[in-house]
Amino acid sequence: MLLDSASKTLTKDASVTRTFWRYTIPAVVAMMVNGLYQIVDGIFIGHYLGAQGLAAVNLAWPIIGSIIGFGVLIGMGSGSLLSIYRGAGDNTGVQQLMSTSFWLIAILTVVAMTVFVFIALLVWC
């Protein structure tokens, strides 16, 4: 609770520009680290597994990107609604939203796993 009140004070009293950069810089650094990870991963896979390993990664990447996209879709939408509910002081709405988001992600996970296992079985059999 102390962290929550300190966070409110920092964002409420700070200028918009300062708050923008406070949240933007870590996001940019995280994206740069992710890009660097992919480059280094490609170097190791190319070195140890060769062209077939790189081809496998390139075939799997759109699937991984789709999974990440759906996760971001649910996370960003839930985050926006969460901010609205918290700003309005609607704790019941916050709890319902968190529960709904959790179950939506759980259901999406089960559906994605089922589809991908089915496709893998079709390909390998």
PDB file of C-alpha atoms in Angstrom:
ATOM      1  CA  MET A   1       0.000   0.000   0.000  1.00  0.00           C
ATOM      2  CA  LEU A   2       2.915   2.343   0.698  1.00  0.00           C
ATOM      3  CA  LEU A   3       4.294   1.770  -2.780  1.00  0.00           C
ATOM      4  CA  ASP A   4       0.875   2.495  -4.280  1.00  0.00           C
ATOM      5  CA  SER A   5       0.548   5.868  -2.521  1.00  0.00           C
ATOM      6  CA  ALA A   6       4.155   6.801  -3.388  1.00  0.00           C
ATOM      7  CA  SER A   7       3.523   5.923  -7.032  1.00  0.00           C
ATOM      8  CA  LYS A   8       0.394   8.073  -7.092  1.00  0.00           C
ATOM      9  CA  THR A   9       2.322  11.001  -5.635  1.00  0.00           C
ATOM     10  CA  LEU A  10       5.147  10.658  -8.165  1.00  0.00           C
ATOM     11  CA  THR A  11       2.854  10.537 -11.178  1.00  0.00           C
ATOM     12  CA  LYS A  12       0.393  13.143  -9.908  1.00  0.00           C
ATOM     13  CA  ASP A  13       2.980  15.784  -9.006  1.00  0.00           C
ATOM     14  CA  ALA A  14       5.454  15.231 -11.850  1.00  0.00           C
ATOM     15  CA  SER A  15       5.196  16.922 -15.216  1.00  0.00           C
ATOM     16  CA  VAL A  16       3.739  15.015 -18.133  1.00  0.00           C
ATOM     17  CA  THR A  17       7.068  15.043 -19.971  1.00  0.00           C
ATOM     18  CA  ARG A  18       8.952  13.656 -16.983  1.00  0.00           C
ATOM     19  CA  THR A  19       6.342  10.940 -16.420  1.00  0.00           C
ATOM     20  CA  PHE A  20       6.393  10.049 -20.128  1.00  0.00           C
ATOM     21  CA  TRP A  21      10.160   9.557 -20.151  1.00  0.00           C
ATOM     22  CA  ARG A  22      10.058   7.721 -16.819  1.00  0.00           C
ATOM     23  CA  TYR A  23       7.912   5.013 -18.367  1.00  0.00           C
ATOM     24  CA  THR A  24       9.282   5.177 -21.923  1.00  0.00           C
ATOM     25  CA  ILE A  25      12.981   4.626 -21.240  1.00  0.00           C
ATOM     26  CA  PRO A  26      12.548   1.209 -19.533  1.00  0.00           C
ATOM     27  CA  ALA A  27      10.218   0.077 -22.331  1.00  0.00           C
ATOM     28  CA  VAL A  28      12.743   1.066 -25.019  1.00  0.00           C
ATOM     29  CA  VAL A  29      15.585  -0.638 -23.149  1.00  0.00           C
ATOM     30  CA  ALA A  30      13.486  -3.809 -22.826  1.00  0.00           C
ATOM     31  CA  MET A  31      12.781  -3.798 -26.567  1.00  0.00           C
ATOM     32  CA  MET A  32      16.481  -3.313 -27.334  1.00  0.00           C
ATOM     33  CA  VAL A  33      17.441  -6.220 -25.063  1.00  0.00           C
ATOM     34  CA  ASN A  34      14.809  -8.398 -26.747  1.00  0.00           C
ATOM     35  CA  GLY A  35      16.174  -7.510 -30.189  1.00  0.00           C
ATOM     36  CA  LEU A  36      19.734  -8.212 -29.054  1.00  0.00           C
ATOM     37  CA  TYR A  37      18.593 -11.572 -27.666  1.00  0.00           C
ATOM     38  CA  GLN A  38      17.113 -12.507 -31.050  1.00  0.00           C
ATOM     39  CA  ILE A  39      20.310 -11.533 -32.870  1.00  0.00           C
ATOM     40  CA  VAL A  40      22.544 -13.511 -30.509  1.00  0.00           C
ATOM     41  CA  ASP A  41      20.120 -16.444 -30.625  1.00  0.00           C
ATOM     42  CA  GLY A  42      20.288 -16.391 -34.433  1.00  0.00           C
ATOM     43  CA  ILE A  43      24.093 -16.370 -34.334  1.00  0.00           C
ATOM     44  CA  PHE A  44      24.261 -19.383 -32.023  1.00  0.00           C
ATOM     45  CA  ILE A  45      21.613 -21.328 -33.917  1.00  0.00           C
ATOM     46  CA  GLY A  46      23.267 -20.532 -37.246  1.00  0.00           C
ATOM     47  CA  HIS A  47      26.668 -21.540 -35.920  1.00  0.00           C
ATOM     48  CA  TYR A  48      25.666 -24.807 -34.246  1.00  0.00           C
ATOM     49  CA  LEU A  49      22.640 -25.981 -36.271  1.00  0.00           C
ATOM     50  CA  GLY A  50      23.220 -24.292 -39.606  1.00  0.00           C
ATOM     51  CA  ALA A  51      20.644 -23.448 -42.239  1.00  0.00           C
ATOM     52  CA  GLN A  52      18.100 -26.002 -41.042  1.00  0.00           C
ATOM     53  CA  GLY A  53      18.106 -24.558 -37.531  1.00  0.00           C
ATOM     54  CA  LEU A  54      17.611 -21.038 -38.860  1.00  0.00           C
ATOM     55  CA  ALA A  55      14.813 -22.272 -41.124  1.00  0.00           C
ATOM     56  CA  ALA A  56      13.084 -23.882 -38.139  1.00  0.00           C
ATOM     57  CA  VAL A  57      13.330 -20.669 -36.131  1.00  0.00           C
ATOM     58  CA  ASN A  58      11.952 -18.658 -39.039  1.00  0.00           C
ATOM     59  CA  LEU A  59       9.035 -21.047 -39.386  1.00  0.00           C
ATOM     60  CA  ALA A  60       8.249 -20.937 -35.670  1.00  0.00           C
ATOM     61  CA  TRP A  61       8.618 -17.179 -35.213  1.00  0.00           C
ATOM     62  CA  PRO A  62       5.223 -16.181 -36.715  1.00  0.00           C
ATOM     63  CA  ILE A  63       3.511 -18.568 -34.299  1.00  0.00           C
ATOM     64  CA  ILE A  64       5.418 -17.092 -31.360  1.00  0.00           C
ATOM     65  CA  GLY A  65       4.614 -13.585 -32.604  1.00  0.00           C
ATOM     66  CA  SER A  66       0.909 -14.450 -32.770  1.00  0.00           C
ATOM     67  CA  ILE A  67       0.942 -15.796 -29.223  1.00  0.00           C
ATOM     68  CA  ILE A  68       2.703 -12.656 -28.008  1.00  0.00           C
ATOM     69  CA  GLY A  69       0.202 -10.522 -29.945  1.00  0.00           C
ATOM     70  CA  PHE A  70      -2.785 -12.144 -28.287  1.00  0.00           C
ATOM     71  CA  GLY A  71      -1.145 -11.785 -24.881  1.00  0.00           C
ATOM     72  CA  VAL A  72      -0.507  -8.090 -25.502  1.00  0.00           C
ATOM     73  CA  LEU A  73      -4.073  -7.683 -26.788  1.00  0.00           C
ATOM     74  CA  ILE A  74      -5.506  -9.032 -23.554  1.00  0.00           C
ATOM     75  CA  GLY A  75      -2.916  -7.306 -21.359  1.00  0.00           C
ATOM     76  CA  MET A  76      -3.264  -3.841 -22.906  1.00  0.00           C
ATOM     77  CA  GLY A  77      -7.038  -3.978 -23.007  1.00  0.00           C
ATOM     78  CA  SER A  78      -7.203  -5.159 -19.418  1.00  0.00           C
ATOM     79  CA  GLY A  79      -4.658  -2.551 -18.359  1.00  0.00           C
ATOM     80  CA  SER A  80      -6.690   0.256 -19.903  1.00  0.00           C
ATOM     81  CA  LEU A  81      -9.896  -0.902 -18.252  1.00  0.00           C
ATOM     82  CA  LEU A  82      -8.049  -1.456 -14.982  1.00  0.00           C
ATOM     83  CA  SER A  83      -6.851   2.149 -15.035  1.00  0.00           C
ATOM     84  CA  ILE A  84     -10.382   3.383 -15.648  1.00  0.00           C
ATOM     85  CA  TYR A  85     -11.827   1.273 -12.809  1.00  0.00           C
ATOM     86  CA  ARG A  86      -9.053   2.249 -10.381  1.00  0.00           C
ATOM     87  CA  GLY A  87      -9.461   5.909 -11.269  1.00  0.00           C
ATOM     88  CA  ALA A  88     -13.183   5.655 -10.574  1.00  0.00           C
ATOM     89  CA  GLY A  89     -12.503   3.853  -7.278  1.00  0.00           C
ATOM     90  CA  ASP A  90     -14.479   0.788  -8.395  1.00  0.00           C
ATOM     91  CA  ASN A  91     -12.726  -2.010  -6.500  1.00  0.00           C
ATOM     92  CA  THR A  92     -15.427  -4.541  -7.410  1.00  0.00           C
ATOM     93  CA  GLY A  93     -14.903  -3.772 -11.104  1.00  0.00           C
ATOM     94  CA  VAL A  94     -11.139  -4.176 -10.655  1.00  0.00           C
ATOM     95  CA  GLN A  95     -11.568  -7.607  -9.053  1.00  0.00           C
ATOM     96  CA  GLN A  96     -14.007  -8.748 -11.750  1.00  0.00           C
ATOM     97  CA  LEU A  97     -11.698  -7.479 -14.490  1.00  0.00           C
ATOM     98  CA  MET A  98      -8.694  -9.296 -13.033  1.00  0.00           C
ATOM     99  CA  SER A  99     -10.693 -12.517 -12.779  1.00  0.00           C
ATOM    100  CA  THR A 100     -12.038 -12.169 -16.308  1.00  0.00           C
ATOM    101  CA  SER A 101      -8.574 -11.409 -17.702  1.00  0.00           C
ATOM    102  CA  PHE A 102      -7.078 -14.409 -15.954  1.00  0.00           C
ATOM    103  CA  TRP A 103      -9.738 -16.777 -17.270  1.00  0.00           C
ATOM    104  CA  LEU A 104      -9.526 -15.299 -20.766  1.00  0.00           C
ATOM    105  CA  ILE A 105      -5.772 -15.924 -20.833  1.00  0.00           C
ATOM    106  CA  ALA A 106      -6.250 -19.433 -19.403  1.00  0.00           C
ATOM    107  CA  ILE A 107      -8.866 -20.320 -22.037  1.00  0.00           C
ATOM    108  CA  LEU A 108      -6.745 -18.820 -24.832  1.00  0.00           C
ATOM    109  CA  THR A 109      -3.770 -20.866 -23.617  1.00  0.00           C
ATOM    110  CA  VAL A 110      -5.724 -24.119 -23.661  1.00  0.00           C
ATOM    111  CA  VAL A 111      -7.144 -23.384 -27.125  1.00  0.00           C
ATOM    112  CA  ALA A 112      -3.711 -22.438 -28.523  1.00  0.00           C
ATOM    113  CA  MET A 113      -2.076 -25.537 -27.047  1.00  0.00           C
ATOM    114  CA  THR A 114      -4.795 -27.767 -28.457  1.00  0.00           C
ATOM    115  CA  VAL A 115      -4.533 -26.244 -31.926  1.00  0.00           C
ATOM    116  CA  PHE A 116      -0.729 -26.390 -31.988  1.00  0.00           C
ATOM    117  CA  VAL A 117      -0.588 -29.984 -30.721  1.00  0.00           C
ATOM    118  CA  PHE A 118      -3.196 -30.990 -33.330  1.00  0.00           C
ATOM    119  CA  ILE A 119      -1.185 -29.304 -36.096  1.00  0.00           C
ATOM    120  CA  ALA A 120       2.040 -30.907 -34.854  1.00  0.00           C
ATOM    121  CA  LEU A 121       0.399 -34.341 -34.867  1.00  0.00           C
ATOM    122  CA  LEU A 122      -0.848 -33.788 -38.410  1.00  0.00           C
ATOM    123  CA  VAL A 123       2.589 -32.745 -39.594  1.00  0.00           C
ATOM    124  CA  TRP A 124       4.528 -35.538 -37.903  1.00  0.00           C
ATOM    125  CA  CYS A 125       2.119 -38.410 -38.603  1.00  0.00           C
TER     126      CYS A 125
END
